[in-house]
XYZ file of C-alpha atoms in Angstrom:
591
model
C 143.737 66.854 75.590
C 145.501 64.944 72.757
C 148.184 67.622 71.926
C 151.885 66.879 72.163
C 153.298 67.557 75.555
C 156.419 69.508 76.233
C 159.389 68.908 78.665
C 162.149 70.995 80.055
C 165.867 70.018 80.374
C 165.232 68.919 83.988
C 162.499 66.556 83.079
C 164.311 65.213 80.222
C 167.259 64.401 82.697
C 164.717 62.704 85.088
C 163.380 60.645 82.210
C 166.913 59.229 81.177
C 168.118 59.283 84.885
C 171.082 61.662 84.104
C 172.071 65.132 85.399
C 170.913 68.221 83.728
C 174.454 68.926 82.589
C 174.250 65.821 80.439
C 171.306 67.200 78.722
C 173.000 70.486 77.989
C 175.818 68.559 76.750
C 173.640 66.639 74.177
C 172.233 70.154 72.936
C 175.754 71.393 72.321
C 177.216 68.290 70.801
C 174.266 66.827 68.729
C 172.967 68.884 65.923
C 169.986 66.774 65.632
C 168.732 67.302 69.122
C 165.224 68.759 69.209
C 164.788 72.428 68.977
C 162.993 74.250 71.617
C 159.281 74.662 70.890
C 158.482 77.252 73.750
C 159.526 78.359 77.179
C 162.340 81.035 77.559
C 166.134 81.164 76.551
C 167.013 80.071 80.082
C 164.184 77.472 80.588
C 163.384 76.167 77.046
C 160.702 73.714 76.518
C 160.924 70.748 73.910
C 158.469 68.514 72.221
C 157.974 65.486 74.089
C 157.458 63.266 71.109
C 160.651 64.570 69.434
C 162.543 64.126 72.620
C 161.357 60.553 72.811
C 162.328 59.867 69.122
C 165.766 61.469 69.460
C 166.480 59.083 72.755
C 165.566 56.191 70.862
C 167.568 56.925 67.909
C 170.646 57.623 70.074
C 170.212 54.499 72.093
C 169.587 56.237 75.302
C 167.043 54.213 77.376
C 164.256 55.984 79.037
C 161.024 55.376 80.942
C 157.888 57.530 80.743
C 155.418 56.685 83.443
C 151.710 56.956 83.230
C 151.970 60.032 85.509
C 154.604 61.696 83.126
C 152.109 61.146 80.128
C 149.140 62.491 81.949
C 150.975 65.458 83.168
C 152.335 66.321 79.857
C 148.833 65.844 78.317
C 147.436 68.518 80.925
C 150.217 70.958 80.281
C 149.858 70.702 76.442
C 146.191 71.531 76.693
C 146.797 75.215 77.530
C 149.315 77.720 78.777
C 150.733 78.037 82.361
C 148.347 80.639 83.232
C 145.397 78.207 82.908
C 147.373 75.225 84.338
C 145.363 75.380 87.728
C 141.997 75.230 85.817
C 143.355 72.293 83.661
C 144.376 70.372 86.847
C 140.890 70.963 88.354
C 139.270 69.967 85.127
C 141.252 66.655 85.206
C 140.270 66.071 88.891
C 136.579 66.462 87.883
C 136.989 63.909 85.172
C 138.355 61.449 87.652
C 135.796 62.473 90.220
C 132.854 61.909 87.717
C 134.020 58.385 87.062
C 135.039 57.391 90.591
C 135.404 54.787 92.080
C 136.260 53.209 88.593
C 137.140 56.668 87.191
C 136.582 55.354 83.518
C 138.414 58.162 81.584
C 140.435 57.943 78.417
C 143.972 58.623 77.348
C 147.011 59.017 79.753
C 144.660 60.242 82.543
C 142.727 56.993 82.379
C 146.019 55.009 82.420
C 147.210 56.764 85.513
C 143.814 56.219 87.218
C 143.906 52.543 86.349
C 147.511 52.190 87.811
C 146.995 54.136 91.069
C 143.218 54.724 91.524
C 141.486 58.086 90.989
C 142.536 59.646 94.506
C 146.131 58.936 94.154
C 146.224 59.679 90.449
C 144.886 63.116 91.323
C 147.260 63.620 94.219
C 150.178 62.867 91.769
C 148.883 65.564 89.333
C 148.286 67.993 92.268
C 151.901 67.484 93.393
C 153.382 68.336 90.045
C 151.073 71.250 89.829
C 152.305 72.560 93.031
C 155.936 72.220 92.196
C 155.439 73.855 88.842
C 153.807 76.941 90.592
C 155.702 76.692 93.872
C 156.397 80.532 93.868
C 152.668 81.416 93.272
C 151.049 78.902 95.613
C 151.280 79.158 99.418
C 150.752 75.660 100.649
C 150.926 74.724 104.279
C 153.691 72.279 105.154
C 152.180 68.711 105.358
C 153.688 68.080 108.953
C 152.333 71.429 110.207
C 148.982 70.820 108.702
C 148.852 67.396 110.524
C 149.935 69.084 113.666
C 147.186 71.677 113.541
C 144.508 68.975 112.879
C 145.593 66.882 115.858
C 145.657 69.721 118.256
C 142.378 71.127 117.270
C 140.119 68.480 115.740
C 138.377 65.436 116.723
C 137.218 62.541 114.565
C 133.688 63.149 113.056
C 133.804 66.925 113.763
C 132.646 69.682 111.347
C 135.866 71.503 110.529
C 136.050 74.924 108.632
C 138.928 76.390 106.850
C 137.880 79.768 105.634
C 141.161 80.344 103.588
C 141.341 76.574 102.477
C 143.559 76.928 99.349
C 143.810 73.568 97.759
C 142.386 71.768 100.887
C 145.624 70.767 102.606
C 144.611 71.493 106.215
C 141.069 70.045 105.597
C 142.793 66.673 104.247
C 145.127 66.567 107.317
C 142.063 66.556 109.506
C 141.053 63.063 108.162
C 137.617 61.732 108.972
C 135.532 64.962 109.360
C 132.853 66.931 107.611
C 134.793 69.670 105.694
C 133.728 73.125 104.972
C 136.050 75.404 103.071
C 136.145 78.835 101.333
C 138.837 80.157 98.944
C 139.151 83.206 96.481
C 139.865 81.690 92.997
C 137.829 79.076 91.352
C 140.827 76.663 90.460
C 142.090 76.168 94.027
C 138.464 75.744 95.377
C 137.779 73.230 92.591
C 140.961 71.343 93.454
C 140.344 71.366 97.152
C 136.724 69.816 96.567
C 137.990 67.112 94.315
C 140.710 65.983 96.614
C 138.349 65.771 99.410
C 135.572 64.022 97.494
C 138.016 61.460 96.170
C 139.283 60.602 99.571
C 135.726 60.097 100.856
C 135.512 63.064 102.964
C 132.207 64.978 103.039
C 132.926 68.553 101.923
C 131.337 71.824 100.759
C 133.992 74.150 99.150
C 132.896 77.634 98.188
C 134.674 80.085 95.877
C 134.720 83.445 97.383
C 136.336 85.887 99.891
C 135.513 84.883 103.427
C 136.060 88.186 105.043
C 133.879 90.173 102.792
C 131.247 87.375 101.778
C 131.132 84.640 104.228
C 129.657 81.617 102.457
C 128.830 79.991 105.891
C 126.857 82.676 107.497
C 124.809 81.225 110.520
C 127.078 78.068 110.690
C 129.293 77.261 113.597
C 132.069 74.672 113.060
C 133.261 72.341 115.875
C 136.917 73.417 115.014
C 138.550 76.037 112.570
C 141.781 75.529 110.881
C 143.404 78.321 108.957
C 146.647 79.455 107.148
C 145.418 82.917 105.978
C 147.162 85.177 103.486
C 149.798 87.422 105.266
C 150.315 91.165 104.746
C 147.274 91.461 102.584
C 146.404 95.289 102.872
C 143.276 95.046 100.647
C 141.489 92.625 103.145
C 138.363 94.858 103.340
C 139.220 97.419 106.063
C 137.088 100.269 104.474
C 134.169 97.919 103.784
C 133.976 96.006 107.040
C 133.957 98.855 109.744
C 131.585 97.984 112.465
C 131.403 94.273 111.508
C 129.964 92.143 114.440
C 132.967 89.762 113.988
C 135.228 92.309 115.593
C 134.384 91.313 119.084
C 137.803 92.136 120.344
C 138.491 95.310 118.410
C 138.454 96.692 114.863
C 141.522 95.312 113.110
C 143.852 97.944 112.069
C 144.376 98.331 108.328
C 147.737 96.793 108.594
C 146.787 93.946 110.743
C 144.754 91.760 108.322
C 145.783 88.670 110.343
C 143.869 89.720 113.245
C 140.890 90.185 111.243
C 141.281 86.428 110.259
C 141.704 85.424 113.990
C 138.423 87.013 114.766
C 136.656 85.742 111.845
C 137.710 82.188 112.912
C 136.545 82.864 116.470
C 133.193 83.908 114.983
C 132.843 80.747 113.116
C 133.469 78.140 115.935
C 130.994 77.197 118.426
C 131.498 78.138 122.032
C 134.273 75.979 123.549
C 135.549 75.139 120.006
C 139.131 75.374 118.938
C 140.775 77.521 116.373
C 144.332 76.688 115.086
C 145.761 79.436 112.908
C 149.170 80.159 111.505
C 150.348 83.755 112.036
C 153.285 85.844 111.155
C 155.831 86.178 113.783
C 155.418 89.935 113.946
C 151.724 89.685 114.769
C 152.540 88.626 118.182
C 154.199 91.929 119.006
C 153.330 94.734 116.406
C 152.041 97.912 118.407
C 148.845 98.427 116.229
C 147.447 95.136 117.284
C 148.157 95.441 120.943
C 144.665 96.343 121.876
C 143.163 93.291 120.168
C 145.834 90.983 121.666
C 145.048 92.371 125.219
C 141.258 91.798 124.695
C 141.916 88.182 123.599
C 143.908 87.481 126.726
C 141.570 89.150 129.060
C 138.413 87.071 127.595
C 140.418 83.883 127.687
C 140.139 83.332 123.978
C 144.065 83.124 123.283
C 145.574 79.922 124.700
C 148.901 79.725 123.112
C 151.440 81.237 120.766
C 154.017 78.711 119.696
C 156.889 79.459 117.588
C 157.401 76.732 114.926
C 161.052 77.870 113.699
C 163.246 80.629 113.525
C 161.686 81.712 110.072
C 158.100 81.308 111.131
C 155.189 81.250 111.132
C 153.887 81.073 114.587
C 150.833 78.712 115.505
C 148.161 80.433 117.545
C 145.824 78.248 119.413
C 142.413 79.830 120.515
C 139.094 78.871 122.022
C 135.846 80.681 121.717
C 134.914 81.246 125.424
C 131.745 79.525 126.809
C 129.164 81.798 128.642
C 129.933 81.903 132.276
C 133.212 79.868 132.171
C 136.109 81.492 133.908
C 138.935 82.759 131.707
C 142.309 80.880 132.270
C 145.037 82.647 134.151
C 147.961 81.471 132.003
C 148.887 81.260 128.345
C 151.396 78.975 126.784
C 154.397 80.734 124.970
C 157.367 78.850 123.504
C 159.876 78.409 120.803
C 160.375 75.049 119.464
C 162.955 75.372 116.770
C 161.122 73.316 114.179
C 160.426 70.319 116.666
C 156.829 69.619 115.996
C 156.740 66.816 118.456
C 157.829 69.204 121.173
C 155.029 71.660 120.272
C 152.377 68.734 120.640
C 153.889 67.548 123.862
C 154.096 71.016 125.246
C 150.458 71.784 124.437
C 149.422 68.324 126.001
C 151.148 69.126 129.252
C 149.753 72.626 129.392
C 146.229 71.384 128.925
C 147.007 68.870 131.851
C 148.663 71.477 134.188
C 148.408 75.234 133.478
C 151.771 75.785 135.270
C 153.748 73.522 133.091
C 156.910 74.636 131.341
C 156.273 77.631 128.954
C 153.151 78.882 130.883
C 153.113 82.660 131.472
C 150.800 84.484 133.672
C 148.387 86.565 131.693
C 148.709 89.308 134.027
C 152.395 89.704 133.314
C 151.607 90.085 129.666
C 149.146 93.053 129.944
C 151.474 95.762 129.750
C 151.811 98.574 127.345
C 153.131 96.426 124.620
C 151.142 93.226 125.278
C 154.046 91.354 123.475
C 153.171 87.870 123.103
C 156.306 86.663 121.104
C 157.324 82.996 122.017
C 160.636 84.464 122.871
C 158.915 86.499 125.502
C 158.841 83.279 127.608
C 162.570 83.853 128.070
C 162.017 86.799 130.317
C 159.176 85.128 132.251
C 160.650 81.798 133.148
C 160.262 80.707 136.720
C 163.329 80.342 138.879
C 165.346 77.270 138.089
C 163.191 76.341 134.880
C 165.778 77.531 132.397
C 168.624 75.815 134.458
C 166.769 72.526 134.538
C 166.250 72.481 130.873
C 169.924 73.551 130.223
C 171.036 70.634 132.444
C 168.650 68.221 130.701
C 169.947 69.162 127.267
C 173.585 68.901 128.449
C 172.949 65.457 129.633
C 171.218 64.510 126.572
C 174.241 65.530 124.562
C 176.798 63.796 126.840
C 174.793 60.699 126.717
C 174.332 60.785 122.887
C 175.570 57.359 121.353
C 178.429 57.410 119.224
C 178.169 54.301 116.923
C 181.087 53.343 115.003
C 181.265 54.036 111.263
C 181.084 50.937 109.190
C 184.443 49.847 107.366
C 183.630 49.978 103.498
C 186.455 48.947 101.106
C 187.163 50.335 97.698
C 186.250 48.096 94.808
C 188.011 47.965 91.506
C 185.345 50.300 89.737
C 181.652 49.731 89.381
C 181.773 48.034 85.962
C 178.896 46.315 84.337
C 176.533 44.833 86.663
C 173.225 42.831 86.365
C 170.182 44.779 87.744
C 166.471 44.560 88.076
C 163.707 47.101 89.078
C 161.302 47.378 91.782
C 158.554 46.903 89.120
C 160.140 43.481 88.222
C 160.175 42.361 91.951
C 156.669 43.303 92.180
C 155.689 41.416 89.068
C 157.525 38.322 90.562
C 155.712 38.565 93.679
C 158.800 39.181 95.731
C 157.591 42.735 96.907
C 154.134 43.866 97.455
C 153.440 47.711 97.606
C 150.610 49.154 99.392
C 149.641 53.003 99.937
C 147.843 54.665 102.980
C 144.382 54.859 101.588
C 142.666 58.194 100.823
C 141.330 60.070 104.076
C 143.874 58.239 106.276
C 144.785 60.645 109.144
C 145.825 60.441 112.973
C 142.842 60.736 114.950
C 141.973 60.180 118.680
C 142.415 56.564 119.619
C 144.545 53.815 121.170
C 145.963 52.052 118.094
C 149.465 53.230 117.037
C 149.709 54.921 113.620
C 153.092 55.460 111.918
C 153.563 59.005 110.455
C 155.763 60.613 107.998
C 157.582 62.232 110.952
C 158.209 58.960 112.529
C 159.744 57.713 109.335
C 161.964 60.739 109.205
C 163.498 60.307 112.495
C 163.238 56.487 112.986
C 161.081 56.435 116.077
C 158.132 54.190 117.054
C 154.652 55.172 115.933
C 153.568 58.446 117.411
C 150.238 58.821 115.639
C 146.955 57.463 117.109
C 144.148 55.824 115.346
C 140.795 53.922 116.348
C 141.450 51.463 113.580
C 144.053 48.502 113.402
C 142.306 46.230 115.723
C 141.436 43.809 112.893
C 137.831 45.188 112.443
C 138.484 48.020 109.931
C 139.372 46.858 106.523
C 139.889 50.537 105.402
C 143.563 50.539 106.748
C 147.008 49.443 105.664
C 148.799 47.577 108.508
C 152.625 47.467 108.858
C 154.534 44.779 110.832
C 158.076 44.190 111.642
C 160.216 43.762 108.608
C 158.171 45.858 106.457
C 159.862 48.755 104.524
C 157.921 52.135 104.749
C 158.858 55.268 102.609
C 157.705 58.786 102.941
C 157.163 61.466 100.142
C 160.185 63.357 101.735
C 162.579 60.589 100.751
C 162.811 58.932 104.222
C 162.851 55.236 104.194
C 162.734 52.842 107.194
C 162.431 49.144 107.989
C 159.683 48.964 110.635
C 160.316 46.970 113.860
C 156.927 47.113 115.342
C 153.304 46.632 114.107
C 151.197 49.781 113.397
C 148.675 51.264 110.934
C 150.275 53.051 107.809
C 149.856 56.692 108.226
C 148.965 59.372 105.611
C 151.065 59.726 102.399
C 153.285 56.666 103.277
C 153.883 53.481 101.190
C 154.521 50.144 102.396
C 156.857 47.465 100.715
C 156.324 44.103 102.154
C 159.146 41.657 100.967
C 159.395 38.073 100.466
C 162.359 37.487 102.996
C 163.641 34.394 101.221
C 164.190 36.682 98.157
C 164.652 40.274 99.115
C 166.476 41.580 102.185
C 164.364 44.686 103.647
C 167.264 46.628 104.839
C 168.829 46.233 101.277
C 165.636 47.399 99.671
C 165.354 50.334 101.942
C 168.909 51.308 101.261
C 168.294 51.407 97.474
C 164.992 53.326 97.824
C 166.909 55.767 100.158
C 169.608 56.105 97.513
C 167.398 56.799 94.524
C 165.541 59.660 96.492
C 168.690 61.125 97.750
C 170.041 61.556 94.243
C 167.034 63.973 93.541
C 166.805 66.029 96.565
C 163.494 67.913 96.656
C 162.112 65.688 94.013
C 161.522 62.482 95.731
C 157.740 62.477 95.496
C 158.105 62.688 91.680
C 160.203 59.514 91.460
C 158.292 56.476 90.224
C 159.454 53.886 92.807
C 158.590 51.106 90.245
C 161.381 52.346 87.859
C 164.090 52.267 90.616
C 166.927 49.875 89.563
C 168.770 47.872 92.114
C 171.672 45.399 91.687
C 170.855 41.712 91.176
C 172.530 40.081 94.243
C 172.170 36.776 96.161
C 170.205 36.949 99.186
C 173.355 36.532 101.041
C 174.951 39.420 99.465
C 171.888 41.477 99.907
C 171.926 40.920 103.657
C 175.658 41.930 103.611
C 174.998 45.136 101.781
C 171.705 45.703 103.758
C 173.666 45.357 107.105
C 176.016 48.056 106.004
C 173.303 50.453 104.856
C 171.573 49.964 108.271
C 174.815 50.964 110.060
C 175.176 53.965 108.034
C 171.636 54.884 108.892
C 172.233 54.419 112.552
C 175.267 56.782 112.276
C 173.219 59.336 110.491
C 170.434 59.152 113.158
C 172.983 59.615 115.963
C 174.505 62.405 114.336
C 171.262 64.232 113.778
C 170.239 63.710 117.391
C 173.597 65.147 118.541
C 173.180 68.143 116.348
C 169.557 68.807 117.501
C 170.786 68.470 121.230
C 173.760 70.799 120.501
C 171.297 73.302 119.035
C 169.125 73.295 121.982
C 172.115 73.489 124.338
C 173.449 76.498 122.491
C 170.030 78.352 122.666
C 169.289 77.650 126.322
C 172.990 78.336 127.224
C 173.144 81.662 125.713
C 169.595 82.599 126.876
C 170.948 81.768 130.453
C 173.861 83.811 130.077
C 171.971 86.702 128.779
C 169.200 86.646 131.440
C 171.527 85.946 134.463
C 170.233 82.426 135.206
C 173.528 81.035 134.228
C 177.139 82.110 134.373
C 180.618 80.746 133.202
C 182.545 78.949 135.903
């Protein structure tokens, strides 16, 4: 992998911390700017070595991290069609040398800097972005939700369409079984799991046509299957014993996956599967949906957002157990916390909000759309929810916007980097260790969702009691950052959750609110690319501690305003949905 790497205009802009327009301007104004060596007319690629030479010659400072060099080294080893295989090979090199991962070149430098597991995660993140149109990767927050609802610590968990291992990684401390068509994805999944210390068996193959785990029953199944795949095996699998609830129609491949998952879980075990919204109401699938309801296998259909998908929760019936009389239906507008809370309430009380009598759904259509709950609400339920939303909106705090004065231009200003602060011992950075995941327990775990909305730790873990050294603890005053770019100063002790980074400052040298504001600003300048930013390269003004505290206080006030605005907007959207629903169904009327 010693060939010269290539970079596009966006990557050059990131190296020098300028906009893409600046790079385009350099190409027009400077005749000696490197010529493209590949790519297309609209997205040319340039030699990384030539670009570095040109930047130095023209006095333009830049920083190339170990991750940048390792990624370019991988890309230079072959064309984009082989990129997945090249990433898988890099992971296997890291895996072969773990825990020390003694590998050479830029990959070895990256491994030495971040450790084998985090080094491979960085490479995977870049691969996922480079092939975002060709890879269908489950959102991290959704994956965590599915794992929390279906899996217990120490369980054997199967994902029959595991892709690059996202769902199995979210399940945390489990024994993982996975199958995926396409060798590169399966190899990447296996390496990610092994580097995080998760026992796993990942097999390349088509689960529906050639089940690699025949005779094996998992404690739980997680699945985000391919949607609308017409060539799923309809002609080859007629009469398959897995079709206990009916032969899936040719145009209903997702119902084949549902039944495969149920056949692969032990009696009483839970299945969490993502489904297209139409699968809950399409007429060809109504017979299977009806049979799932009658058998008590389908427990919930939960809408995760207007654009889908829906989350179906199922349980393989236990012999002799009476089937439930209600199913949980609900639309949650992307509020994943509300999804989990609704499920917990439903498991505790089958008559909770959103519960619908199964007998009311067994009509000609067997329509299980979450919106169906709209027409089956019990008297007064919608009105109570509307009044609650209205009270929440009326009671929303309206903090004052901080007064910021205009200065006489930024001008030259002394600055330092996060790397300098780390080297001086003023800041210490720790990442959540591989395999960290919320599990059943009593200790609080801070999650990426908590950081995004600024709430207390919602995750739970059995660690954090001082007896488990394989955790990173956070305490009041720590700065915590998520891959999405959200940054918060923590006010309560907890365990650091998956994918989070903790910055612990020397309070006599660095103000935590000031550092949080700087980190937040750096990621906001590159929306959608925050996980690509090396935090050590972020620059911040060199201010006295007193000045840092002044600026930090203003940044904190701005964050409070933003949080209040977001909460009011969420309450307003819920009020709009419930109000219109009540007006349409006759539960509410204008005064």
